[in-house]
Amino acid sequence: MHRFRIEALADPQSLPRVAGFFAQRAIVPTSLSASLDRGWMRIEVAVANLAAQQAAILAAKLGETAAIAAVELEDSGGAMPAIPVGAPASVAV
């Protein structure tokens, strides 16, 4: 199980962009939740059955999406470092 913790602008398009990102790749999240905190939207997406490399690439690509400030990826083995906006798609796992 991989969890993507996303910090995005509190914008009406942020949540649909994140959901659409997974939908375009035919990935159905196990869960998706969002909350607002001082001008930011905190989005958490859980996805089962992803390879670690695939999850890392998805996190890096999410970080390049408009309105997303940061992405943190956690797998069942523990947290991985936050991936800043504009990070390259190839992330070492």
Short mmCIF file of N, CA and C in Angstrom, two decimals:
data_model
loop_
_atom_site.label_atom_id
_atom_site.label_comp_id
_atom_site.label_asym_id
_atom_site.label_seq_id
_atom_site.Cartn_x
_atom_site.Cartn_y
_atom_site.Cartn_z
N MET A 1 0.85 -1.18 0.00
CA MET A 1 0.00 0.00 0.00
C MET A 1 0.89 1.23 0.00
N HIS A 2 0.61 2.15 -0.89
CA HIS A 2 1.32 3.42 -0.95
C HIS A 2 0.35 4.55 -0.63
N ARG A 3 0.83 5.51 0.15
CA ARG A 3 0.04 6.70 0.47
C ARG A 3 0.76 7.91 -0.10
N PHE A 4 0.02 8.69 -0.85
CA PHE A 4 0.52 9.94 -1.41
C PHE A 4 -0.08 11.05 -0.56
N ARG A 5 0.77 11.83 0.11
CA ARG A 5 0.30 12.99 0.89
C ARG A 5 0.67 14.22 0.08
N ILE A 6 -0.34 14.94 -0.33
CA ILE A 6 -0.18 16.03 -1.28
C ILE A 6 -0.60 17.34 -0.63
N GLU A 7 0.23 18.36 -0.80
CA GLU A 7 -0.12 19.70 -0.34
C GLU A 7 -0.35 20.54 -1.59
N ALA A 8 -1.57 21.05 -1.72
CA ALA A 8 -1.94 21.80 -2.92
C ALA A 8 -2.59 23.12 -2.52
N LEU A 9 -2.66 24.04 -3.47
CA LEU A 9 -3.36 25.29 -3.22
C LEU A 9 -4.81 24.99 -2.91
N ALA A 10 -5.41 25.79 -2.04
CA ALA A 10 -6.83 25.63 -1.73
C ALA A 10 -7.62 26.23 -2.89
N ASP A 11 -7.70 25.48 -3.96
CA ASP A 11 -8.34 25.92 -5.20
C ASP A 11 -9.38 24.87 -5.58
N PRO A 12 -10.52 25.29 -6.14
CA PRO A 12 -11.55 24.32 -6.52
C PRO A 12 -11.06 23.25 -7.50
N GLN A 13 -10.01 23.51 -8.24
CA GLN A 13 -9.50 22.55 -9.23
C GLN A 13 -8.46 21.58 -8.67
N SER A 14 -7.95 21.83 -7.48
CA SER A 14 -6.87 20.97 -6.95
C SER A 14 -7.31 19.52 -6.76
N LEU A 15 -8.43 19.30 -6.12
CA LEU A 15 -8.89 17.93 -5.87
C LEU A 15 -9.23 17.19 -7.18
N PRO A 16 -9.97 17.81 -8.12
CA PRO A 16 -10.23 17.12 -9.38
C PRO A 16 -8.95 16.82 -10.18
N ARG A 17 -7.96 17.72 -10.09
CA ARG A 17 -6.69 17.46 -10.79
C ARG A 17 -6.00 16.22 -10.24
N VAL A 18 -5.97 16.10 -8.92
CA VAL A 18 -5.33 14.95 -8.30
C VAL A 18 -6.09 13.67 -8.65
N ALA A 19 -7.42 13.70 -8.50
CA ALA A 19 -8.22 12.52 -8.83
C ALA A 19 -8.06 12.17 -10.31
N GLY A 20 -8.06 13.17 -11.17
CA GLY A 20 -7.89 12.94 -12.60
C GLY A 20 -6.54 12.37 -12.96
N PHE A 21 -5.52 12.77 -12.20
CA PHE A 21 -4.17 12.24 -12.43
C PHE A 21 -4.16 10.72 -12.33
N PHE A 22 -4.81 10.19 -11.30
CA PHE A 22 -4.88 8.73 -11.13
C PHE A 22 -5.83 8.10 -12.15
N ALA A 23 -6.95 8.76 -12.43
CA ALA A 23 -7.92 8.22 -13.38
C ALA A 23 -7.32 8.08 -14.78
N GLN A 24 -6.52 9.05 -15.21
CA GLN A 24 -5.89 8.98 -16.53
C GLN A 24 -4.95 7.80 -16.67
N ARG A 25 -4.49 7.28 -15.56
CA ARG A 25 -3.57 6.14 -15.57
C ARG A 25 -4.28 4.84 -15.20
N ALA A 26 -5.61 4.87 -15.17
CA ALA A 26 -6.44 3.71 -14.84
C ALA A 26 -6.10 3.13 -13.47
N ILE A 27 -5.78 4.02 -12.51
CA ILE A 27 -5.47 3.61 -11.14
C ILE A 27 -6.65 4.01 -10.26
N VAL A 28 -7.24 3.03 -9.59
CA VAL A 28 -8.36 3.29 -8.68
C VAL A 28 -7.81 3.32 -7.25
N PRO A 29 -7.84 4.50 -6.61
CA PRO A 29 -7.35 4.58 -5.23
C PRO A 29 -8.20 3.76 -4.26
N THR A 30 -7.54 3.25 -3.23
CA THR A 30 -8.24 2.56 -2.16
C THR A 30 -9.02 3.57 -1.32
N SER A 31 -8.41 4.74 -1.12
CA SER A 31 -9.10 5.84 -0.42
C SER A 31 -8.53 7.16 -0.88
N LEU A 32 -9.34 8.21 -0.72
CA LEU A 32 -8.93 9.57 -1.07
C LEU A 32 -9.62 10.49 -0.07
N SER A 33 -8.85 11.36 0.56
CA SER A 33 -9.44 12.32 1.51
C SER A 33 -8.76 13.67 1.34
N ALA A 34 -9.48 14.72 1.72
CA ALA A 34 -8.94 16.07 1.61
C ALA A 34 -9.44 16.92 2.77
N SER A 35 -8.60 17.87 3.17
CA SER A 35 -8.99 18.84 4.20
C SER A 35 -8.30 20.16 3.90
N LEU A 36 -8.89 21.24 4.37
CA LEU A 36 -8.33 22.58 4.18
C LEU A 36 -7.61 23.01 5.45
N ASP A 37 -6.46 23.68 5.26
CA ASP A 37 -5.69 24.17 6.40
C ASP A 37 -4.95 25.43 5.99
N ARG A 38 -5.42 26.58 6.43
CA ARG A 38 -4.77 27.88 6.20
C ARG A 38 -4.36 28.12 4.75
N GLY A 39 -5.28 28.03 3.85
CA GLY A 39 -4.98 28.33 2.45
C GLY A 39 -4.41 27.17 1.65
N TRP A 40 -4.25 26.03 2.29
CA TRP A 40 -3.72 24.85 1.60
C TRP A 40 -4.73 23.71 1.68
N MET A 41 -4.74 22.88 0.68
CA MET A 41 -5.55 21.68 0.69
C MET A 41 -4.60 20.51 0.90
N ARG A 42 -4.88 19.72 1.89
CA ARG A 42 -4.08 18.52 2.16
C ARG A 42 -4.87 17.33 1.64
N ILE A 43 -4.29 16.63 0.70
CA ILE A 43 -4.95 15.51 0.05
C ILE A 43 -4.15 14.25 0.33
N GLU A 44 -4.83 13.19 0.72
CA GLU A 44 -4.16 11.91 0.92
C GLU A 44 -4.83 10.87 0.03
N VAL A 45 -4.02 10.17 -0.75
CA VAL A 45 -4.51 9.14 -1.65
C VAL A 45 -3.78 7.85 -1.32
N ALA A 46 -4.53 6.79 -1.06
CA ALA A 46 -3.95 5.47 -0.80
C ALA A 46 -4.20 4.59 -2.02
N VAL A 47 -3.14 3.90 -2.46
CA VAL A 47 -3.24 3.03 -3.64
C VAL A 47 -2.57 1.70 -3.32
N ALA A 48 -3.26 0.62 -3.60
CA ALA A 48 -2.72 -0.73 -3.38
C ALA A 48 -2.13 -1.25 -4.69
N ASN A 49 -1.25 -2.22 -4.57
CA ASN A 49 -0.69 -2.97 -5.71
C ASN A 49 0.11 -2.13 -6.69
N LEU A 50 0.90 -1.19 -6.18
CA LEU A 50 1.83 -0.43 -7.03
C LEU A 50 3.25 -0.89 -6.70
N ALA A 51 4.07 -1.03 -7.71
CA ALA A 51 5.49 -1.29 -7.48
C ALA A 51 6.11 -0.02 -6.90
N ALA A 52 7.14 -0.17 -6.09
CA ALA A 52 7.79 0.98 -5.45
C ALA A 52 8.29 1.98 -6.49
N GLN A 53 8.88 1.50 -7.57
CA GLN A 53 9.38 2.38 -8.63
C GLN A 53 8.24 3.15 -9.29
N GLN A 54 7.15 2.47 -9.56
CA GLN A 54 5.99 3.12 -10.18
C GLN A 54 5.42 4.19 -9.25
N ALA A 55 5.32 3.90 -7.97
CA ALA A 55 4.81 4.87 -7.00
C ALA A 55 5.71 6.10 -6.93
N ALA A 56 7.03 5.89 -6.95
CA ALA A 56 7.97 7.01 -6.90
C ALA A 56 7.85 7.89 -8.14
N ILE A 57 7.68 7.27 -9.29
CA ILE A 57 7.52 8.04 -10.53
C ILE A 57 6.22 8.83 -10.50
N LEU A 58 5.14 8.20 -10.04
CA LEU A 58 3.86 8.89 -9.93
C LEU A 58 3.97 10.09 -8.98
N ALA A 59 4.65 9.91 -7.85
CA ALA A 59 4.81 11.01 -6.89
C ALA A 59 5.58 12.17 -7.52
N ALA A 60 6.63 11.86 -8.26
CA ALA A 60 7.42 12.91 -8.91
C ALA A 60 6.58 13.65 -9.95
N LYS A 61 5.81 12.91 -10.72
CA LYS A 61 4.96 13.54 -11.74
C LYS A 61 3.85 14.36 -11.09
N LEU A 62 3.30 13.89 -9.99
CA LEU A 62 2.30 14.68 -9.26
C LEU A 62 2.90 16.01 -8.82
N GLY A 63 4.15 15.99 -8.39
CA GLY A 63 4.83 17.21 -7.95
C GLY A 63 5.00 18.24 -9.04
N GLU A 64 4.89 17.81 -10.30
CA GLU A 64 5.00 18.73 -11.44
C GLU A 64 3.65 19.30 -11.85
N THR A 65 2.58 18.84 -11.23
CA THR A 65 1.23 19.26 -11.58
C THR A 65 0.95 20.66 -11.04
N ALA A 66 0.23 21.47 -11.84
CA ALA A 66 -0.11 22.83 -11.43
C ALA A 66 -0.88 22.81 -10.12
N ALA A 67 -0.60 23.76 -9.26
CA ALA A 67 -1.27 23.97 -7.97
C ALA A 67 -0.79 23.02 -6.87
N ILE A 68 0.12 22.10 -7.17
CA ILE A 68 0.63 21.19 -6.14
C ILE A 68 1.99 21.69 -5.66
N ALA A 69 2.10 21.88 -4.34
CA ALA A 69 3.32 22.43 -3.76
C ALA A 69 4.29 21.34 -3.31
N ALA A 70 3.77 20.21 -2.82
CA ALA A 70 4.65 19.14 -2.33
C ALA A 70 3.91 17.81 -2.33
N VAL A 71 4.70 16.75 -2.47
CA VAL A 71 4.16 15.39 -2.43
C VAL A 71 5.07 14.57 -1.54
N GLU A 72 4.47 13.84 -0.61
CA GLU A 72 5.22 12.90 0.22
C GLU A 72 4.66 11.52 -0.05
N LEU A 73 5.54 10.57 -0.24
CA LEU A 73 5.13 9.20 -0.54
C LEU A 73 5.51 8.30 0.62
N GLU A 74 4.56 7.51 1.08
CA GLU A 74 4.83 6.54 2.14
C GLU A 74 4.41 5.17 1.65
N ASP A 75 5.27 4.19 1.85
CA ASP A 75 4.88 2.82 1.52
C ASP A 75 4.80 2.01 2.81
N SER A 76 4.42 0.77 2.71
CA SER A 76 4.27 -0.05 3.91
C SER A 76 5.58 -0.20 4.67
N GLY A 77 6.71 0.09 4.02
CA GLY A 77 8.01 0.00 4.67
C GLY A 77 8.41 1.26 5.41
N GLY A 78 7.62 2.35 5.29
CA GLY A 78 7.95 3.60 5.96
C GLY A 78 7.91 4.77 5.01
N ALA A 79 8.15 5.95 5.54
CA ALA A 79 8.05 7.17 4.75
C ALA A 79 9.22 7.32 3.80
N MET A 80 8.93 7.90 2.66
CA MET A 80 9.97 8.27 1.70
C MET A 80 10.06 9.79 1.77
N PRO A 81 11.13 10.39 1.30
CA PRO A 81 11.27 11.85 1.40
C PRO A 81 10.22 12.59 0.58
N ALA A 82 9.90 13.80 1.02
CA ALA A 82 8.99 14.64 0.25
C ALA A 82 9.62 14.95 -1.10
N ILE A 83 8.81 15.01 -2.11
CA ILE A 83 9.29 15.28 -3.46
C ILE A 83 8.85 16.69 -3.82
N PRO A 84 9.79 17.64 -4.01
CA PRO A 84 9.41 19.02 -4.27
C PRO A 84 8.84 19.19 -5.68
N VAL A 85 8.13 20.30 -5.87
CA VAL A 85 7.58 20.63 -7.18
C VAL A 85 8.70 20.67 -8.20
N GLY A 86 8.46 20.13 -9.37
CA GLY A 86 9.44 20.16 -10.45
C GLY A 86 10.52 19.11 -10.33
N ALA A 87 10.37 18.16 -9.44
CA ALA A 87 11.37 17.10 -9.30
C ALA A 87 11.38 16.24 -10.55
N PRO A 88 12.53 15.70 -10.92
CA PRO A 88 12.57 14.83 -12.10
C PRO A 88 11.73 13.58 -11.89
N ALA A 89 11.21 13.05 -12.99
CA ALA A 89 10.33 11.88 -12.90
C ALA A 89 11.06 10.64 -12.43
N SER A 90 12.37 10.56 -12.61
CA SER A 90 13.11 9.37 -12.18
C SER A 90 13.65 9.61 -10.77
N VAL A 91 13.07 8.94 -9.82
CA VAL A 91 13.45 9.09 -8.41
C VAL A 91 13.99 7.76 -7.93
N ALA A 92 15.13 7.79 -7.28
CA ALA A 92 15.72 6.55 -6.75
C ALA A 92 14.86 6.03 -5.61
N VAL A 93 14.68 4.73 -5.58
CA VAL A 93 13.86 4.11 -4.54
C VAL A 93 14.74 3.31 -3.62
#
